[in-house]
Coordinates of C-alpha atoms and ligand atoms in Angstrom, one line a residue:
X1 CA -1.8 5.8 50.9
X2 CA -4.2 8.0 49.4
X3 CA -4.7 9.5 52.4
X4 CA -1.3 10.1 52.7
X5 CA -1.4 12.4 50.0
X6 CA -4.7 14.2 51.2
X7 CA -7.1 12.9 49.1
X8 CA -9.5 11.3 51.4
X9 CA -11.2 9.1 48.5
X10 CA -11.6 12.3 45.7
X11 CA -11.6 12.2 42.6
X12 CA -8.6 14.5 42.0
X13 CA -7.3 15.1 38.4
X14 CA -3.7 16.4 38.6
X15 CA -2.2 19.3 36.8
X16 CA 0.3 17.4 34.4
X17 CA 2.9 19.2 32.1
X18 CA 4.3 17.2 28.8
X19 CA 8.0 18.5 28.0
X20 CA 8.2 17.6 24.4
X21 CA 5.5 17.6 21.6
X22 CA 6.8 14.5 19.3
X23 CA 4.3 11.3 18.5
X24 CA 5.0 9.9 22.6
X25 CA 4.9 13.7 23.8
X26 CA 1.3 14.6 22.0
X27 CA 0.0 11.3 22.5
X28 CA 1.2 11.0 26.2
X29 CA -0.6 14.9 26.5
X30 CA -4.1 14.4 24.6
X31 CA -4.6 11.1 26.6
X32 CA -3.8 12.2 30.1
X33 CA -5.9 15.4 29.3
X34 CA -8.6 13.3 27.6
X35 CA -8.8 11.2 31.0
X36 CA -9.8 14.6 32.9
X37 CA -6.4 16.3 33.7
X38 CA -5.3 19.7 33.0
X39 CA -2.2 19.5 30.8
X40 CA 0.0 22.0 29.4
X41 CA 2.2 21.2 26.7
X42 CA 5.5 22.4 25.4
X43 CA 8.3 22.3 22.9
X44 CA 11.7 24.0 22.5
X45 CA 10.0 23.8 18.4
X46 CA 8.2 27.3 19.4
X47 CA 6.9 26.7 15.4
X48 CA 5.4 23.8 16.1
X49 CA 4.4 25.1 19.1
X50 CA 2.3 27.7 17.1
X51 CA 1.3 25.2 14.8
X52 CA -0.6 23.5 18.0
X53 CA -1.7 26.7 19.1
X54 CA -3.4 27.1 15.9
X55 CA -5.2 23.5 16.6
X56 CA -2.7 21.8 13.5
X57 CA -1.3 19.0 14.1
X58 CA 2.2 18.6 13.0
X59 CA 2.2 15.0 12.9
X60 CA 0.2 11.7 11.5
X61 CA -1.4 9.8 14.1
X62 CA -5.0 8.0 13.6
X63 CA -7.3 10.1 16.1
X64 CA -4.7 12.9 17.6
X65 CA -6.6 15.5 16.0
X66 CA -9.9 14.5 17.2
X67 CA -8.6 13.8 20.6
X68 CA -6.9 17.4 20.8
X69 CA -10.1 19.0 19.8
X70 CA -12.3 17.8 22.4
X71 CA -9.0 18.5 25.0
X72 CA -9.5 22.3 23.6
X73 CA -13.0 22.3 23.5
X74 CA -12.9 21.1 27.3
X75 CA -9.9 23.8 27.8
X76 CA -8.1 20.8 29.5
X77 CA -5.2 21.2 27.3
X78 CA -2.8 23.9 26.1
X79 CA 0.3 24.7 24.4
X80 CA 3.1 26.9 25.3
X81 CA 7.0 27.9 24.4
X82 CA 7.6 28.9 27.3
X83 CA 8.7 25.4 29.2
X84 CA 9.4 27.8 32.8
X85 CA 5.3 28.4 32.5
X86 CA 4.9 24.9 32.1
X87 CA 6.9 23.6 34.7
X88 CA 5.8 26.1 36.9
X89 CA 2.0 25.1 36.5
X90 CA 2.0 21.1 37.2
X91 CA 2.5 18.7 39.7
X92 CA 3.3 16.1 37.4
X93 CA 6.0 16.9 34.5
X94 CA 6.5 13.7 31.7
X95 CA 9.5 13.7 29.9
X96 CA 9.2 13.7 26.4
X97 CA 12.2 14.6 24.7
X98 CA 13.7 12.6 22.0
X99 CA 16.9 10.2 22.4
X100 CA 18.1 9.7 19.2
X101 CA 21.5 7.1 18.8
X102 CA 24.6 8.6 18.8
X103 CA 27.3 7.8 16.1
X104 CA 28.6 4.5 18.7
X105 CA 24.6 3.4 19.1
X106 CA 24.6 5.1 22.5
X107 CA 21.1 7.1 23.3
X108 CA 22.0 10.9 23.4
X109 CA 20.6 12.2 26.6
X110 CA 21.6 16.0 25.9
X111 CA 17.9 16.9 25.3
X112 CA 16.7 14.9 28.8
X113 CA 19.8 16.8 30.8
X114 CA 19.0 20.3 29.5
X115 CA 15.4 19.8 30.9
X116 CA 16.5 18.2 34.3
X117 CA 18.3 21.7 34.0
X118 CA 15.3 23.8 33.3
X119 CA 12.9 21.8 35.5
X120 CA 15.4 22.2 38.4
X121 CA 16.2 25.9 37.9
X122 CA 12.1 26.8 37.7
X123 CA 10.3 24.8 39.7
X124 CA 9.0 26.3 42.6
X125 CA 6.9 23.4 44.3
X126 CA 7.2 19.7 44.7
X127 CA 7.1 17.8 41.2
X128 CA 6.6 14.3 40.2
X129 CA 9.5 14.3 37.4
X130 CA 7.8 11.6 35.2
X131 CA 10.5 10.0 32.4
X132 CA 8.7 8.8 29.7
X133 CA 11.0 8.5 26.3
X134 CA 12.4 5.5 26.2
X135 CA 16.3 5.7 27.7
X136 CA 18.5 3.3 29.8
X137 CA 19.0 2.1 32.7
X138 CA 20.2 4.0 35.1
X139 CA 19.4 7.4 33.4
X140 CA 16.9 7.8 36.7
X141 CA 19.9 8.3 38.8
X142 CA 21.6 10.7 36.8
X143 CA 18.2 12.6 36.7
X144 CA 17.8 12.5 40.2
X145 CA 21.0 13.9 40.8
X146 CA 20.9 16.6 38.2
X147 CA 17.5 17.8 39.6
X148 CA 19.5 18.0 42.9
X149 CA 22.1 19.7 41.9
X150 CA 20.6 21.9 39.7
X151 CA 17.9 22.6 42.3
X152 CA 19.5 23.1 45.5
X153 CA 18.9 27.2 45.8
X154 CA 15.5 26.7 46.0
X155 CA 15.3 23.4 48.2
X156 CA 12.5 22.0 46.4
X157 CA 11.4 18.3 46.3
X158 CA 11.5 16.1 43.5
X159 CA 10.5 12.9 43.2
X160 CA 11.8 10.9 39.5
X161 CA 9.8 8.0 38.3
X162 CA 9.9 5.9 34.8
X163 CA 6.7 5.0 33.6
X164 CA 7.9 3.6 30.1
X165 CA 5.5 3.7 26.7
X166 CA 4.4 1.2 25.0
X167 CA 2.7 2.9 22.1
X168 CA 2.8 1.7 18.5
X169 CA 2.1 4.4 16.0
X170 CA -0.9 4.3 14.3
X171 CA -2.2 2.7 16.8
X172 CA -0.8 4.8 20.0
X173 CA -4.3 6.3 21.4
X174 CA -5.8 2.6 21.7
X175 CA -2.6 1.4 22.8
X176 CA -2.8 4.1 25.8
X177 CA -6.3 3.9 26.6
X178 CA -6.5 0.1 26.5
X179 CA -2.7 -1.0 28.1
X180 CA -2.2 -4.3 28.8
X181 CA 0.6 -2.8 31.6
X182 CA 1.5 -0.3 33.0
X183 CA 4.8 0.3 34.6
X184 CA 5.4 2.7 37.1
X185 CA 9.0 2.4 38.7
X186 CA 9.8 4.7 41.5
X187 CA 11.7 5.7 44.9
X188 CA 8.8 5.6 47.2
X189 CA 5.4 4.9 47.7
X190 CA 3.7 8.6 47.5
X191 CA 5.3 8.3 43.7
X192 CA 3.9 5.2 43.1
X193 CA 0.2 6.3 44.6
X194 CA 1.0 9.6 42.5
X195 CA 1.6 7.9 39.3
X196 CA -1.8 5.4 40.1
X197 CA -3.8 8.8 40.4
X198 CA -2.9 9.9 37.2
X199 CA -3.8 6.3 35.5
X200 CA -6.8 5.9 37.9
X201 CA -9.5 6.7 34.9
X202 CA -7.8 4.6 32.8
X203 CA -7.6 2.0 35.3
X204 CA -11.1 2.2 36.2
X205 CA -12.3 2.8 32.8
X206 CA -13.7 6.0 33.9
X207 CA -14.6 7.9 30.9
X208 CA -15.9 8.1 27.6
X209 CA -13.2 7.7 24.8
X210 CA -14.4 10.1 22.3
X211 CA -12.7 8.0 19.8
X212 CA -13.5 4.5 18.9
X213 CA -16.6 5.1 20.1
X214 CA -15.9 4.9 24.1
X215 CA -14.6 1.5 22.9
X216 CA -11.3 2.3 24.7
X217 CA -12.3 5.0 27.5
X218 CA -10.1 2.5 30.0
X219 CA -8.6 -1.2 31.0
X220 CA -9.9 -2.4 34.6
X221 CA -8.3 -5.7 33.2
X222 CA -4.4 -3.7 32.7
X223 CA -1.9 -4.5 35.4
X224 CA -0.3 -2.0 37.1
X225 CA 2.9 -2.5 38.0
X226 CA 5.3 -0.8 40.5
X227 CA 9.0 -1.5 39.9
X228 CA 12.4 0.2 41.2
X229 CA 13.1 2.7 38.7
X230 CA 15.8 0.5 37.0
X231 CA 13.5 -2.2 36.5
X232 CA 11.2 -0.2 35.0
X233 CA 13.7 1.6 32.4
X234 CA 15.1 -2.1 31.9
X235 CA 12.0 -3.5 31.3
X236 CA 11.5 -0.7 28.2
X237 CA 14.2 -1.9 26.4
X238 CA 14.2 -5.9 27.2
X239 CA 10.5 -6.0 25.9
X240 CA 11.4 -3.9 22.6
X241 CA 14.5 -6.1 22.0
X242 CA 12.5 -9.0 22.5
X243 CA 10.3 -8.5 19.7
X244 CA 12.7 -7.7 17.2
X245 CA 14.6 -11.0 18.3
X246 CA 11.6 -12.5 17.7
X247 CA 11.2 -10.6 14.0
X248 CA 14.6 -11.7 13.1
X249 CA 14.1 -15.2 14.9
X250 CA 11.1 -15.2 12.2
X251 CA 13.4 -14.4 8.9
X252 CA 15.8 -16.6 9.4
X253 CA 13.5 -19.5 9.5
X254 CA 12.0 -17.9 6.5
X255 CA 15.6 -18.2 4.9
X256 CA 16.0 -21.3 5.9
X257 CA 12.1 -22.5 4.4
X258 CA 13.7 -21.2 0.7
X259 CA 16.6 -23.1 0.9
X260 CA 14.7 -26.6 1.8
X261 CA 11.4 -25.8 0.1
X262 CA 9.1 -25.0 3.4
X263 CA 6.6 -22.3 3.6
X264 CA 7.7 -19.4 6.5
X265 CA 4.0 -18.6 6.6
X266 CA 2.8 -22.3 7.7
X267 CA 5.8 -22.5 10.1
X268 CA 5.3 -19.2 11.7
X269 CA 1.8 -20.0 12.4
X270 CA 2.2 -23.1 14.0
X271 CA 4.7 -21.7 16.1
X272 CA 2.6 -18.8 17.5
X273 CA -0.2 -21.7 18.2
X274 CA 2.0 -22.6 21.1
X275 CA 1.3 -20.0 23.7
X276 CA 4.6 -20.2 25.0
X277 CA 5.4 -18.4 21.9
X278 CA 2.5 -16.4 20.9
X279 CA 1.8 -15.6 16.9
X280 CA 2.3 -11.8 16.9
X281 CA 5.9 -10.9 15.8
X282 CA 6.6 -13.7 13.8
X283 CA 6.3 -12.0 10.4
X284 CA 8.9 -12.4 7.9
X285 CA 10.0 -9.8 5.6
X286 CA 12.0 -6.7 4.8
X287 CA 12.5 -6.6 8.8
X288 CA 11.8 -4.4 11.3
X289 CA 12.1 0.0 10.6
X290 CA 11.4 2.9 12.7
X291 CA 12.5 4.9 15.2
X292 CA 11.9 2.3 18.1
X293 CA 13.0 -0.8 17.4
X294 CA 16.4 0.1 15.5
X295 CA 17.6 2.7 18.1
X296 CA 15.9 1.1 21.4
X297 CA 18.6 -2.3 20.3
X298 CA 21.2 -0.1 19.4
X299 CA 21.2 1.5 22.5
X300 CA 20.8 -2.0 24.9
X301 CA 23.7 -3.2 23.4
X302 CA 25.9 -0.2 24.2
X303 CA 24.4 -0.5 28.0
X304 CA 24.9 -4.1 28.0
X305 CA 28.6 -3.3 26.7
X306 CA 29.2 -0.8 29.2
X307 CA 28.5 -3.0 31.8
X308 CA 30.8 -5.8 30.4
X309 CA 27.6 -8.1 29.6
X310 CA 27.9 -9.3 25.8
X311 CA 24.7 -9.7 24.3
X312 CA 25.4 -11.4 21.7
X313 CA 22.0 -12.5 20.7
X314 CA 20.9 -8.9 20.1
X315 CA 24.0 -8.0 18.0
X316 CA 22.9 -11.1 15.6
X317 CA 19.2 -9.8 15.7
X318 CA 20.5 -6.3 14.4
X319 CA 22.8 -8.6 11.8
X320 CA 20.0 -10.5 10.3
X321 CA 17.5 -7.1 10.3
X322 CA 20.1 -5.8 8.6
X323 CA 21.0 -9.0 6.1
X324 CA 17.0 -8.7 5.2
X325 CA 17.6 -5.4 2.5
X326 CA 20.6 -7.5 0.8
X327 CA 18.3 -10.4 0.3
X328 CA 15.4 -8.4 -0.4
X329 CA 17.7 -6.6 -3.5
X330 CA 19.3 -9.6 -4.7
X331 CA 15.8 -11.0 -5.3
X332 CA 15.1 -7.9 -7.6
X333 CA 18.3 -8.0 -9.1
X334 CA 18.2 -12.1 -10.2
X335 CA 14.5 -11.0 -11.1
X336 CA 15.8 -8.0 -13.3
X337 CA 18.7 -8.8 -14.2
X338 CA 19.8 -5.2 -15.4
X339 CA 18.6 -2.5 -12.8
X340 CA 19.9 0.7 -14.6
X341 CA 17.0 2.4 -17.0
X342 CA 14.1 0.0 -15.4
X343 CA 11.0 1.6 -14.1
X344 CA 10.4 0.5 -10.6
X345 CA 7.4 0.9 -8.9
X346 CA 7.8 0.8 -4.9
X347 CA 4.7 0.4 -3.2
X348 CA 4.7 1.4 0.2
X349 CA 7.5 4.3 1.9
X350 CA 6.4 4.5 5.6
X351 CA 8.2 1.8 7.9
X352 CA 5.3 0.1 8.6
X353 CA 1.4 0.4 7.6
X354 CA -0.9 3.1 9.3
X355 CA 1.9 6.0 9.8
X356 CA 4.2 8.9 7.9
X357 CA 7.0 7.7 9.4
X358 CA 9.6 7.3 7.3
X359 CA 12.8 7.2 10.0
X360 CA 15.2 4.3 9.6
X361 CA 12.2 2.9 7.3
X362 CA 13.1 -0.6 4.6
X363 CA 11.7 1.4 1.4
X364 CA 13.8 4.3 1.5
X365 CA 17.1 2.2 1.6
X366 CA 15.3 0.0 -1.2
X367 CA 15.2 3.3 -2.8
X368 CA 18.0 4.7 -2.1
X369 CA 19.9 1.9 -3.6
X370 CA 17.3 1.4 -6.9
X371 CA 18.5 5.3 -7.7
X372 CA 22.1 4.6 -7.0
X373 CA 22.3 2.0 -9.5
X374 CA 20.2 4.1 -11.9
X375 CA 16.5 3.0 -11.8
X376 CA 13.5 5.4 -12.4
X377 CA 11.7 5.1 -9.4
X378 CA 7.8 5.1 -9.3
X379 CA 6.8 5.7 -5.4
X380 CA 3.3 5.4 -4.2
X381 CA 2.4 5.6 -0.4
X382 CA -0.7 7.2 1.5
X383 CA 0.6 8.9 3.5
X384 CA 4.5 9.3 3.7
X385 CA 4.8 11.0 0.3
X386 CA 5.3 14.4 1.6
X387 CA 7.8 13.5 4.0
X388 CA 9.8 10.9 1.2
X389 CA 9.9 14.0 -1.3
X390 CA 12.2 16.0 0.4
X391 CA 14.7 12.9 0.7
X392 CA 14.3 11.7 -2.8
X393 CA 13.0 14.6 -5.1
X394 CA 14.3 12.9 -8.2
X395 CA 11.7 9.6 -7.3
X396 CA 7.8 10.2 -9.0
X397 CA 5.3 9.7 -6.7
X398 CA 1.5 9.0 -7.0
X399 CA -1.1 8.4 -4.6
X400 CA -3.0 6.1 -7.1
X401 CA -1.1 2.3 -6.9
X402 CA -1.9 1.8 -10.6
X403 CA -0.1 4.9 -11.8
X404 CA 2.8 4.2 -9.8
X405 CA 2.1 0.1 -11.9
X406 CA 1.8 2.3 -15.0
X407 CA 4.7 1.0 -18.0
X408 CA 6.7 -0.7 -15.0
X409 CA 9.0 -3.0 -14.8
X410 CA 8.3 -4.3 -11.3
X411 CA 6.9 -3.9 -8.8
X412 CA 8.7 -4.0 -5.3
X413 CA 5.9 -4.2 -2.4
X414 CA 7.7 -2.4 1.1
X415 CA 4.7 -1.5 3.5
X416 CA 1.7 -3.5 4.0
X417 CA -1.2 -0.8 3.6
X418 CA -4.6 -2.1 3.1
X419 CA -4.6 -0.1 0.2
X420 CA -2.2 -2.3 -1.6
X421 CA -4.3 -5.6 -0.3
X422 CA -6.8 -5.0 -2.2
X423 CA -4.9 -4.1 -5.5
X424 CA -6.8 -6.0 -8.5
X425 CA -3.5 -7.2 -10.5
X426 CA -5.7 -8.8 -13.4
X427 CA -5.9 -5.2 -14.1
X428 CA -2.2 -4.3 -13.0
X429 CA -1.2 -7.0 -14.8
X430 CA -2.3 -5.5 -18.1
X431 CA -0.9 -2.0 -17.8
X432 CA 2.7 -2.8 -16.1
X433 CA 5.8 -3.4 -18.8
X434 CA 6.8 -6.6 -17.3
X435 CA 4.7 -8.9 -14.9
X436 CA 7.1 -9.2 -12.0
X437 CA 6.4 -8.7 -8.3
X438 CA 9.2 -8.6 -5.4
X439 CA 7.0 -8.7 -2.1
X440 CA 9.0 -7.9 0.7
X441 CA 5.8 -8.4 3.2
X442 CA 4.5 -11.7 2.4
X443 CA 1.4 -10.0 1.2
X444 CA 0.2 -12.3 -1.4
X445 CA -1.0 -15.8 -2.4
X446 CA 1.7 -17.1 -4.8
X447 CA -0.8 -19.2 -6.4
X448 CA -3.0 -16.4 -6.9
X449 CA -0.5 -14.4 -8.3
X450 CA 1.5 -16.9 -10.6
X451 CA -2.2 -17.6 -12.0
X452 CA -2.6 -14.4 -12.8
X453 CA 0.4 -14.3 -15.0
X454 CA 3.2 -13.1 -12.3
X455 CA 6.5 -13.6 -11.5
X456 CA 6.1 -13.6 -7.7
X457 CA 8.7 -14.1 -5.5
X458 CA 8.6 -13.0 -1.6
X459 CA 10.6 -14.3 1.2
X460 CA 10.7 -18.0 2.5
X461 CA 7.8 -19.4 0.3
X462 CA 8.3 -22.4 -2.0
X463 CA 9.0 -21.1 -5.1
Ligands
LIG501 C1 7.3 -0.4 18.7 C2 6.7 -1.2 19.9 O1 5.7 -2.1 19.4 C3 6.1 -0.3 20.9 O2 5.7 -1.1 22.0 C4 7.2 0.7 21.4 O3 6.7 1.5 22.4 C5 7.7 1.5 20.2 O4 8.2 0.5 19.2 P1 6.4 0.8 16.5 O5 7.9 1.1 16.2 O6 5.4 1.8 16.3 O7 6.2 0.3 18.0 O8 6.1 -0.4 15.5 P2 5.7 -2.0 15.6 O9 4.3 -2.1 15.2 O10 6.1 -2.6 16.9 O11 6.6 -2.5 14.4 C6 8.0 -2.4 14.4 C7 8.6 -2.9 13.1 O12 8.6 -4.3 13.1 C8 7.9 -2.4 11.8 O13 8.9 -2.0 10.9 C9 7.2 -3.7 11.3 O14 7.0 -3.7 9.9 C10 8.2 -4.8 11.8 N1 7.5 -6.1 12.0 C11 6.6 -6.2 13.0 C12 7.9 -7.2 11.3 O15 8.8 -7.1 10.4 N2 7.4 -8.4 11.6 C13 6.4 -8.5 12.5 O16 6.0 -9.7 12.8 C14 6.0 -7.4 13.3

């Protein structure tokens, strides 16, 4: 097959263009350029475009900045408001554009339509037209036909494929250097031997990861999968619902341990012993935030709806993720009693640990709901304080965990950061109003902490 596309055993690196310059877009970008091909980036954000011009990066993500350097230092990568140029100068385009939910849970394709448009109307040779945000079944048809019918003047060939992410941020440039899969689905074989040049140094571990320390410069292990493009885009969303079935699977044996005095913690880990089950996931809590999991559900549903398939296990899943702020708020308010007036320090913003993403995150709802009732809120995060502000300028926020503790009431733990790990509470203990801890995360011993002098509560633990 490779010589079927004229390669005669070469090393060829392909000239790739990246439509979008959000966490999948950048990542997607400085990782393909990383691996040795030329990449041009752009945005319909010609601000932020500027901002990348200007070798800022406009958002958190552990390594992106040191990975774009040594793209620009190499001149492998470049940035651009003008998508025509872009197109124009690849033989690969990705897709990354953002599908937010619509108001019915529906993905809003708008933003992957008006680029079908574009790529359609200025394209000028054959192009791979590589989907890569997450959308659902089926969307490959429709961009196939768009590209068609949008394209016909100038007779060019396209040729869609999905080749879904499965990046978690904070740790996105590992998880692309070091997949355990990756799926390619397409309408012929040149795609599929198209999309295996592109992930051949990864594949072959082929280069040095200037990062980690060449720990993750490639995956000879990863399997590499060609599907039909259905599959593929099916397989996105199935494998995303999965684990939050599996999260909410978790909390409701966590609810059911308080009720008949088991611990969640033992339970869950004897559970992800079994192999058939695996451990990861099974962590009970505030439940699952972020942009992926709440939308990428939302959105499976309304496919599964639309097809007249009633997925009724996912609508519970969204339920109980759902349930998991209620519970998490009447703990604080049997705990507090009185809200209104109480100092409450909220320890942790971002959805999860390691990122400034605050989208569709637990803590800002726990917020949002501590202000509504009339708390003073005491915020400390390390890195999604900037972000949070804007929301919620009426919350004070500190970077140091024991000035948010300072004169407190309680304190209500949202996001796991290390930082918060290691916070000596012999020392809290002595400069908070009340000692009383609501740990929506399972972070901490109870023993430990009721020695210390705490009320500790957290979610499906003895009390
Ligand atoms: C996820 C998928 O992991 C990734 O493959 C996909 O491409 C994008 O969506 P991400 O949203 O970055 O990645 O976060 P992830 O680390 O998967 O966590 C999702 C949410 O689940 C977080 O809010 C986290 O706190 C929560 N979670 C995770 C739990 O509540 N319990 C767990 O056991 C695991």
């Amino acid at each position: 097959m490779r010589d079927a596309l004229g390669l005669n055993g070469a090393e060829v690196f392909l000239r790739i263009s990246v439509i979008g310059c959000g966490y999948v877009g950048l990542v997607t970008g400085a990782c393909l350029s990383e691996a040795g091909h030329q990449v041009i980036c752009t945005d319909i954000d010609a601000a932020r475009i500027a901002q990348l011009q200007a070798g800022e990066v406009p958002i958190y993500e552990e390594h992106l900045g040191e990975l774009l350097d040594s793209c620009r230092r190499a001149q492998r990568i470049s940035f651009t408001a003008d998508a025509a140029e872009a197109i124009r100068a690849s033989d690969a385009i990705f897709i990354c554009v953002g599908t937010p939910p619509k108001e019915s849970g529906a993905a809003d394709l708008s933003a992957i339509d008006h680029v079908a448009r574009q790529i359609a109307r200025e394209a000028r040779t054959p192009k791979l037209v590589v989907e890569k945000s997450t959308v659902p079944a089926r969307t490959g048809i429709e961009l196939s036909r768009a590209l068609k019918a949008y394209g016909k003047d100038s007779g060019v060939q396209f040729r869609v494929a999905s080749n879904p992410e499965f990046l978690r941020e904070g740790t996105a440039i590992l998880d692309f250097f070091h997949p355990d899969r990756i799926v390619v689905g397409v309408e012929d074989e040149i795609a599929a031997e198209q999309l295996r040049e592109i992930y051949r140094p990864i594949l072959e571990r082929k280069f040095h990861c200037p990062v980690h320390d060449g720990k993750c410069g490639g995956n000879p292990q990863a399997t590499f999968l060609v599907t039909t493009i259905n599959s593929a885009e099916l397989i996105k969303h199935a494998s995303n619902s999965f684990l939050a079935l599996k999260i909410s699977y978790a909390n409701v044996i966590a609810d059911l341990c308080e009720k008949i005095g088991a611990d969640v913690e033992e339970v869950t880990r004897a559970m992800g012993l079994d192999p058939r089950i695996g451990a990861p996931f099974l962590k009970a809590g505030l439940g699952f935030g972020g942009f992926c999991f709440p939308k990428d559900i939302q959105a499976f549903i309304h496919l599964a709806d639309s097809v007249g398939v009633d997925f009724e296990m996912l609508k519970a899943t969204e339920r109980v993720n759902k349930q998991r702020l209620d519970r998490f708020l009447d703990k604080v308010h049997k705990a507090l009693w009185v809200v209104k007036g109480k100092k409450i320090a909220v320890l942790g913003l971002a959805f999860k640990a390691n990122t400034d993403d605050i989208r569709f995150a637990p803590a800002l709802e726990v917020v949002s709901r501590l202000l509504a009732e009339g708390a003073e809120v005491r915020a400390c995060d390390p890195q999604a304080i900037a972000r949070t502000r804007a929301q919620f300028p009426q919350v004070s926020y500190h970077e140091d965990p024991y000035e948010a503790l300072l004169d407190a009431d309680a304190a209500l733990l949202c996001t796991e950061w290390d930082l918060f790990r290691t916070i000596d509470w012999a020392r809290a203990a002595k400069i908070m109003a009340r000692q009383l801890v609501i740990d929506g995360r399972n972070l901490y011993a109870p023993a430990k902490m009721r020695e210390l002098g705490f009320e500790y509560h957290c979610f499906g633990r003895a009390e």
